[in-house]
mmCIF file of C-alpha atoms in Angstrom:
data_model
loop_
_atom_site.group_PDB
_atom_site.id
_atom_site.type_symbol
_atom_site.label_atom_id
_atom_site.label_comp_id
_atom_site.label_asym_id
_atom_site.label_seq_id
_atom_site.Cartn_x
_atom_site.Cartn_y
_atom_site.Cartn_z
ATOM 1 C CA UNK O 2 -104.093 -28.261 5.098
ATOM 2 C CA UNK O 3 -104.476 -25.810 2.032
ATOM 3 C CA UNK O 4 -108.261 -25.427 1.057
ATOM 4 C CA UNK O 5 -109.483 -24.918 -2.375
ATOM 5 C CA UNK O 6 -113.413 -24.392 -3.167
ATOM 6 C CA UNK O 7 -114.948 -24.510 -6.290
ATOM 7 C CA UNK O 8 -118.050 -23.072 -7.448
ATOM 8 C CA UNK O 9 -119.438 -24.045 -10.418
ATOM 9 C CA UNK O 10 -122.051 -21.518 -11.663
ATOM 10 C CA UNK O 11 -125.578 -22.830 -10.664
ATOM 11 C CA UNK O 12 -124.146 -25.187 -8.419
ATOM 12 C CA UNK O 13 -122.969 -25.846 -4.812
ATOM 13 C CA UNK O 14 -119.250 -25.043 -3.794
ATOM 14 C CA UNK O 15 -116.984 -28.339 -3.813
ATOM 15 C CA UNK O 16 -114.193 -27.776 -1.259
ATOM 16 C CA UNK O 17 -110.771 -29.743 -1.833
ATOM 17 C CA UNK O 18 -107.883 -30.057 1.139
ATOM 18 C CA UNK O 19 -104.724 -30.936 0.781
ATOM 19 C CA UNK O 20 -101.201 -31.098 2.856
ATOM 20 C CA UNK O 21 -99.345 -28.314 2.384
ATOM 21 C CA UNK O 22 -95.375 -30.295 0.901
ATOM 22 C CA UNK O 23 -98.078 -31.064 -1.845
ATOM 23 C CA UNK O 24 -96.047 -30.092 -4.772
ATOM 24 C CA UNK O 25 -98.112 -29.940 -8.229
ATOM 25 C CA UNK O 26 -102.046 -30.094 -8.424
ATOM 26 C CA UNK O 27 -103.754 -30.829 -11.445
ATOM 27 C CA UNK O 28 -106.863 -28.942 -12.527
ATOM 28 C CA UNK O 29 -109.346 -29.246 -15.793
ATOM 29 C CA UNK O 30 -112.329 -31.425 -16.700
ATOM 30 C CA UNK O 31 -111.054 -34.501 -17.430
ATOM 31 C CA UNK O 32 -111.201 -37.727 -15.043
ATOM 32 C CA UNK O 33 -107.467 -37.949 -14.739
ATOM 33 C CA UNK O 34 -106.839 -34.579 -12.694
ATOM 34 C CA UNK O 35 -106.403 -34.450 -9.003
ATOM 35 C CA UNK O 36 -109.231 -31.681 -8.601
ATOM 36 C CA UNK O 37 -112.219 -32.460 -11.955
ATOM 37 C CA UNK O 38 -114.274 -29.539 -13.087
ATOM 38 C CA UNK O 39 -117.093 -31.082 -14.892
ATOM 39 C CA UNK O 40 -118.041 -27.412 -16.315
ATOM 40 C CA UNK O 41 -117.853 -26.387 -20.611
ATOM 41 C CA UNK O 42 -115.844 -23.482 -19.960
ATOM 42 C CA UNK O 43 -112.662 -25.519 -18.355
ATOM 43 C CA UNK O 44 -110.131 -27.318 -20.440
ATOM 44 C CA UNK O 45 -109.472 -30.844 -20.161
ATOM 45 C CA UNK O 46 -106.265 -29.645 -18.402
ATOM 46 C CA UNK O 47 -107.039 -26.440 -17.565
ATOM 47 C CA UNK O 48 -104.082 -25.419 -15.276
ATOM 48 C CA UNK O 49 -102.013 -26.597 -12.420
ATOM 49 C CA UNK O 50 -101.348 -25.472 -8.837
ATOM 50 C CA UNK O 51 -97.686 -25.188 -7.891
ATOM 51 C CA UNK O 52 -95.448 -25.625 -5.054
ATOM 52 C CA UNK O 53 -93.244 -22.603 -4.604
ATOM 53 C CA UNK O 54 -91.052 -21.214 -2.150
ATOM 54 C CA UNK O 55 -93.431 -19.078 0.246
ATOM 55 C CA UNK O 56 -96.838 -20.640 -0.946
ATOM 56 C CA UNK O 57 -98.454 -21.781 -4.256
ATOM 57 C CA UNK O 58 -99.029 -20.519 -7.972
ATOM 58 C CA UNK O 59 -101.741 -21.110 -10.426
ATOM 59 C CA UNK O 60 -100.095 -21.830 -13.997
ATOM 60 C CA UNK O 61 -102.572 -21.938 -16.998
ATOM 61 C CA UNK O 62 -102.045 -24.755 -19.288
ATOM 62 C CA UNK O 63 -102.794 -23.307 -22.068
ATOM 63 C CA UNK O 64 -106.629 -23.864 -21.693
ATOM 64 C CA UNK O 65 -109.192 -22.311 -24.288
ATOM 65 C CA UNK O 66 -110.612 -19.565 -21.454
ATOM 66 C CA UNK O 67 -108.050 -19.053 -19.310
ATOM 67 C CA UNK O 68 -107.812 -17.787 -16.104
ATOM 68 C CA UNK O 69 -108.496 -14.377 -14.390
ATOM 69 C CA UNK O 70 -107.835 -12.441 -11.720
ATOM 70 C CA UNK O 71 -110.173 -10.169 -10.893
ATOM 71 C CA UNK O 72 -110.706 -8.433 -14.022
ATOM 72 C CA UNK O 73 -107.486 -8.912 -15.713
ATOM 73 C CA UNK O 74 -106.721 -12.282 -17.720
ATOM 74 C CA UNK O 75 -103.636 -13.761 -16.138
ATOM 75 C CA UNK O 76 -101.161 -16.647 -17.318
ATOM 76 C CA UNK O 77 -98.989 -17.190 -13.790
ATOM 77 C CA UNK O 78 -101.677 -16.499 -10.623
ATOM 78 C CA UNK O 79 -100.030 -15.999 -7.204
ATOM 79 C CA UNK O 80 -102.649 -17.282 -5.030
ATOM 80 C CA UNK O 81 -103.086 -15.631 -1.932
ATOM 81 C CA UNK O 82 -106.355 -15.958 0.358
ATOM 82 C CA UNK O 83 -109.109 -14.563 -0.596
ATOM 83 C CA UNK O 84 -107.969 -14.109 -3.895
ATOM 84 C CA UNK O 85 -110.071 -12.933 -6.874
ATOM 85 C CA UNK O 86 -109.699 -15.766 -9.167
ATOM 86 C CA UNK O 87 -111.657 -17.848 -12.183
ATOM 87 C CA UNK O 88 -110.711 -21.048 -14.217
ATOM 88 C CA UNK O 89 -112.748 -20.318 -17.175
ATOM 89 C CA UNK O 90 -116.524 -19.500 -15.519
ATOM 90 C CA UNK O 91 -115.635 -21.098 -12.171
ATOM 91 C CA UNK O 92 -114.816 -19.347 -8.944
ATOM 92 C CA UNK O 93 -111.900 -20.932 -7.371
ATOM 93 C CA UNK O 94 -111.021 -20.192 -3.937
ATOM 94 C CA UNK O 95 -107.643 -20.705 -2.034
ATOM 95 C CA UNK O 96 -107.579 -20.599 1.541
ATOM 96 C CA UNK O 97 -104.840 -21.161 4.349
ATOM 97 C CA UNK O 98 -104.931 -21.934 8.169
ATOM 98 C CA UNK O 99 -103.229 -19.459 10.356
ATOM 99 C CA UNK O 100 -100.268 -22.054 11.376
ATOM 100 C CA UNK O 101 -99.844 -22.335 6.835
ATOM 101 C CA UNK O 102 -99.806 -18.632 7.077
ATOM 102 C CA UNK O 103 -96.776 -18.460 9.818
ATOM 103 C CA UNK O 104 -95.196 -21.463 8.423
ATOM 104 C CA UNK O 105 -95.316 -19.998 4.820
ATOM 105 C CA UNK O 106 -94.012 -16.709 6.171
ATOM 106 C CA UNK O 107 -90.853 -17.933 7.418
ATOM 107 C CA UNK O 108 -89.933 -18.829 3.772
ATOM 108 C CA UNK O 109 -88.997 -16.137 0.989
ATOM 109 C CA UNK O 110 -91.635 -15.588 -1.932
ATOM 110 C CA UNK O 111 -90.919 -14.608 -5.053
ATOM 111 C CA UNK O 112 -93.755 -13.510 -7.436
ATOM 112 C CA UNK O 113 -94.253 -15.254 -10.770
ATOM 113 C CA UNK O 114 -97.914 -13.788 -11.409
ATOM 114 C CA UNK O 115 -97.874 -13.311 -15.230
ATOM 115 C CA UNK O 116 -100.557 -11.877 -17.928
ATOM 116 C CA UNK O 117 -101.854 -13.464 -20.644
ATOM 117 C CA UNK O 118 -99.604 -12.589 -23.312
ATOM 118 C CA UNK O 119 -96.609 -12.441 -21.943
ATOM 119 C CA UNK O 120 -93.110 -13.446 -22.624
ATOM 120 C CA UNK O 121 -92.641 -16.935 -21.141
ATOM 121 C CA UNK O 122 -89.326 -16.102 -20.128
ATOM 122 C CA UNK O 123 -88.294 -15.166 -16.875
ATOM 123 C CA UNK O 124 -91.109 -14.715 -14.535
ATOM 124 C CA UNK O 125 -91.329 -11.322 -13.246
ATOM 125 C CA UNK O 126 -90.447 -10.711 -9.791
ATOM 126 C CA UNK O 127 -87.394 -12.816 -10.012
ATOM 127 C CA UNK O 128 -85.023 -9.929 -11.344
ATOM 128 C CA UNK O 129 -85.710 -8.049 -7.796
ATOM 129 C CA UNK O 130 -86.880 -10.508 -4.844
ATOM 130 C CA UNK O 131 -89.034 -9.364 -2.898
ATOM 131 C CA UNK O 132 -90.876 -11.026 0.236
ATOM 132 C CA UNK O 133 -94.270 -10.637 0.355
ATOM 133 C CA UNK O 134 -96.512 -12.034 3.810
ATOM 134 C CA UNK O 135 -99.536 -13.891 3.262
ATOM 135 C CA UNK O 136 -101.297 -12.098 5.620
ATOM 136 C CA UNK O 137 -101.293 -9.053 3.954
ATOM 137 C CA UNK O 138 -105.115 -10.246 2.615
ATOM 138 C CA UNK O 139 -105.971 -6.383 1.773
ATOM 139 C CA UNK O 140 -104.577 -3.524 0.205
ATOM 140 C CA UNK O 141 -104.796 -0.566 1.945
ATOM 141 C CA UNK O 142 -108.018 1.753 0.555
ATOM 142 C CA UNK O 143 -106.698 4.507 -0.828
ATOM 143 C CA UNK O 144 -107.139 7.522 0.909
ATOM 144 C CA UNK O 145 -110.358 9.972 -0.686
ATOM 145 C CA UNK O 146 -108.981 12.769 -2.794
ATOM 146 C CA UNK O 147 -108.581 15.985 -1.327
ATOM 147 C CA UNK O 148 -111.168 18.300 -1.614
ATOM 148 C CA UNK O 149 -110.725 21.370 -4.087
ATOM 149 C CA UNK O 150 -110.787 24.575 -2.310
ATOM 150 C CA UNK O 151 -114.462 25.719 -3.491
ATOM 151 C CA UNK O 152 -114.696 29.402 -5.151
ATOM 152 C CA UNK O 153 -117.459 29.888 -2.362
ATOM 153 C CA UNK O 154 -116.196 33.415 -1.163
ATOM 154 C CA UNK O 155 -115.741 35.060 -4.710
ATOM 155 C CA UNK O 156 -119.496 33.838 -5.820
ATOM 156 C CA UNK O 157 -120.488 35.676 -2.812
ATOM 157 C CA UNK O 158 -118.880 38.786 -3.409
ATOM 158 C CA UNK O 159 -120.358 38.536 -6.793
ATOM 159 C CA UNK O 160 -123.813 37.761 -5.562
ATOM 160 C CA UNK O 161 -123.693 40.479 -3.139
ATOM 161 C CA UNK O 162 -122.002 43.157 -5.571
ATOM 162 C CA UNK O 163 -124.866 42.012 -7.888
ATOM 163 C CA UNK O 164 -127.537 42.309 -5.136
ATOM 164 C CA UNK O 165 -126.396 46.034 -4.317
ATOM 165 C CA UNK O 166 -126.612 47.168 -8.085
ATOM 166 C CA UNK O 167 -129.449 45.718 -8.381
ATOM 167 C CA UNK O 168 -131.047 47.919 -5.466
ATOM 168 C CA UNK O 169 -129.000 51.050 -6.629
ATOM 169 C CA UNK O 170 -130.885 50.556 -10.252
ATOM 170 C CA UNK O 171 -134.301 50.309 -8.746
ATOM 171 C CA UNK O 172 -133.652 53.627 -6.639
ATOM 172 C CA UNK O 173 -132.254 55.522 -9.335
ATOM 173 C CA UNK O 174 -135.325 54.407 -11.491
ATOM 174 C CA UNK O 175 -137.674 55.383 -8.271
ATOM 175 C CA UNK O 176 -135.829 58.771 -8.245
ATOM 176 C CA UNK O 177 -136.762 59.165 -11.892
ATOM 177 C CA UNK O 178 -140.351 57.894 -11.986
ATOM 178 C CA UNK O 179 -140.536 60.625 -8.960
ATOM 179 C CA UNK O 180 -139.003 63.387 -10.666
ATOM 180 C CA UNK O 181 -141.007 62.740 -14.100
ATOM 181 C CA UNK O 182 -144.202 62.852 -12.145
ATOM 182 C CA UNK O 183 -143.643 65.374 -10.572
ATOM 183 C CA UNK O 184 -142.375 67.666 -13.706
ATOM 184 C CA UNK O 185 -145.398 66.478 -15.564
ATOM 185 C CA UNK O 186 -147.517 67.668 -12.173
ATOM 186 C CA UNK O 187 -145.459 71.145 -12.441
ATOM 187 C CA UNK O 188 -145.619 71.719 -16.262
ATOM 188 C CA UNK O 189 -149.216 71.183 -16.312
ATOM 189 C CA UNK O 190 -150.126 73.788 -14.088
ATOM 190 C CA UNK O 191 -148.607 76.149 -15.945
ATOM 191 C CA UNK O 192 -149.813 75.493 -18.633
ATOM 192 C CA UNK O 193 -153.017 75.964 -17.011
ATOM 193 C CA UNK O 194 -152.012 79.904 -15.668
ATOM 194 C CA UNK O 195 -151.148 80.769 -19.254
ATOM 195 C CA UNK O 196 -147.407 79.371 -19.934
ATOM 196 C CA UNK O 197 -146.802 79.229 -23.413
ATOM 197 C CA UNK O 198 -143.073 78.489 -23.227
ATOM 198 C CA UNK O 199 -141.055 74.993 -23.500
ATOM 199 C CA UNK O 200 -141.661 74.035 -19.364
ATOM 200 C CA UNK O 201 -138.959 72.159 -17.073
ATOM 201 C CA UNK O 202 -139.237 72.274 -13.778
ATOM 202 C CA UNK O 203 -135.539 71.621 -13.608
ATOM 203 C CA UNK O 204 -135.147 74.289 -16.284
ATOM 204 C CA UNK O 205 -136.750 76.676 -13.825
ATOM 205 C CA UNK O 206 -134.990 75.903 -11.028
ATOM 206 C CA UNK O 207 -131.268 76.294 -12.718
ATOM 207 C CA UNK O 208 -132.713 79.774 -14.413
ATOM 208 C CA UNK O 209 -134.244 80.930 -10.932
ATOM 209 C CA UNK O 210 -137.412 81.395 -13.212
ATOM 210 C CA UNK O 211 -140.235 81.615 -10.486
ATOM 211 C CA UNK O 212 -143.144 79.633 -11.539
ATOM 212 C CA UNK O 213 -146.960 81.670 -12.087
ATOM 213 C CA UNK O 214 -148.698 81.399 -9.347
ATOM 214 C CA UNK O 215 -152.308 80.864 -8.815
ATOM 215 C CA UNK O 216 -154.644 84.451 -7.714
ATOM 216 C CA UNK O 217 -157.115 83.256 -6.119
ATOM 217 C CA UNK O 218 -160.471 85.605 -6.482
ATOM 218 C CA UNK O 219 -161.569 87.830 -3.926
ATOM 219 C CA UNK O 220 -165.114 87.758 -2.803
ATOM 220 C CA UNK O 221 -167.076 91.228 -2.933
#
């Protein structure tokens, strides 16, 4: 026997059975319906549960808050179990038996779910039939995204062309504090044996200019 539960917020679930040739069900808040609702946000007759071929559909009647399924608001529900569905602010919950699920397989569904909104013409689904199993409860995840090829190899070419400027800047800047010492070392002691020229030690060494040298003082 098909099950339906509803949960009313703040309150216990109220389960409902049924046999299965059970063509129309009435839902809402009002004493007269075959499943009562006693909840603000359901209509007096909120919607009705249909009798197709392959299973069952939940038609709005044209209640003040409508019905959803999952997040989308939805005139024409195909109910399915485990289905995603609210009448107004109540959780309703359709459930078969696995002997409902074999016997409903062996007959050809067509859908009739609907939006809100929508032309109340011809259902869609019925321009291409298509059969659908009720035991197909979940979609399939869908698969992760494929990972993006990271740039990993070009930052580390940068990184390590970076790194070897970097140490090629800090010799060439050792080189020079080396050489500047050292010409300042050479130009002073000239300047101490008498040199009264413009000094370079590098100047020296293109011009082959030998530097003064020190005489050291012999003792008598």
């Amino acid at each position: 026997m098909p099950r339906v539960a509803i949960t009313i917020p703040g309150k216990n679930s109220q389960p409902y059975r049924f046999q299965l040739d059970r063509k129309k069900v009435t839902i809402g808040r009002s004493s007269d319906n075959d499943i009562i609702i006693d909840c603000p946000s359901v209509s007096s007759l909120h919607c009705t549960m249909e009798r197709v071929g392959g299973g069952y559909i939940l038609r709005d009647r044209h209640s003040t808050n409508g019905m959803t399924r999952g997040d989308e608001e939805m005139a024409v529900i195909d109910l399915r179990n485990d289905s995603d569905v609210r009448v107004g602010d109540v959780k309703f919950e359709y459930t078969l038996s696995d002997d409902e699920l074999d016997e409903l397989d062996d007959e050809e569904f067509i859908p009739h779910a609907k939006k809100a909104g929508e032309s109340s013409g011809e259902p869609e689904g019925e321009k291409t039939p298509k059969k659908e199993s009720h035991k197909k409860l979940k979609t399939k995840a869908a698969a992760p995204p494929a990972r993006s090829a990271a740039p990993a190899p070009l930052l580390a070419s940068r990184d390590q062309g970076s790194g070897f400027l970097y140490g090629l800047a800090l010799l060439v800047c050792g080189f020079a504090a080396f050489y500047a010492g050292l010409d300042h070392s050479y130009s002073g002691k000239q300047r101490d044996l008498g040199r009264k020229d413009d000094i370079s030690l590098l100047k020296d060494i293109q011009e082959g200019k030998p530097p003064l040298l020190e005489v050291e003082e012999k003792s008598e």
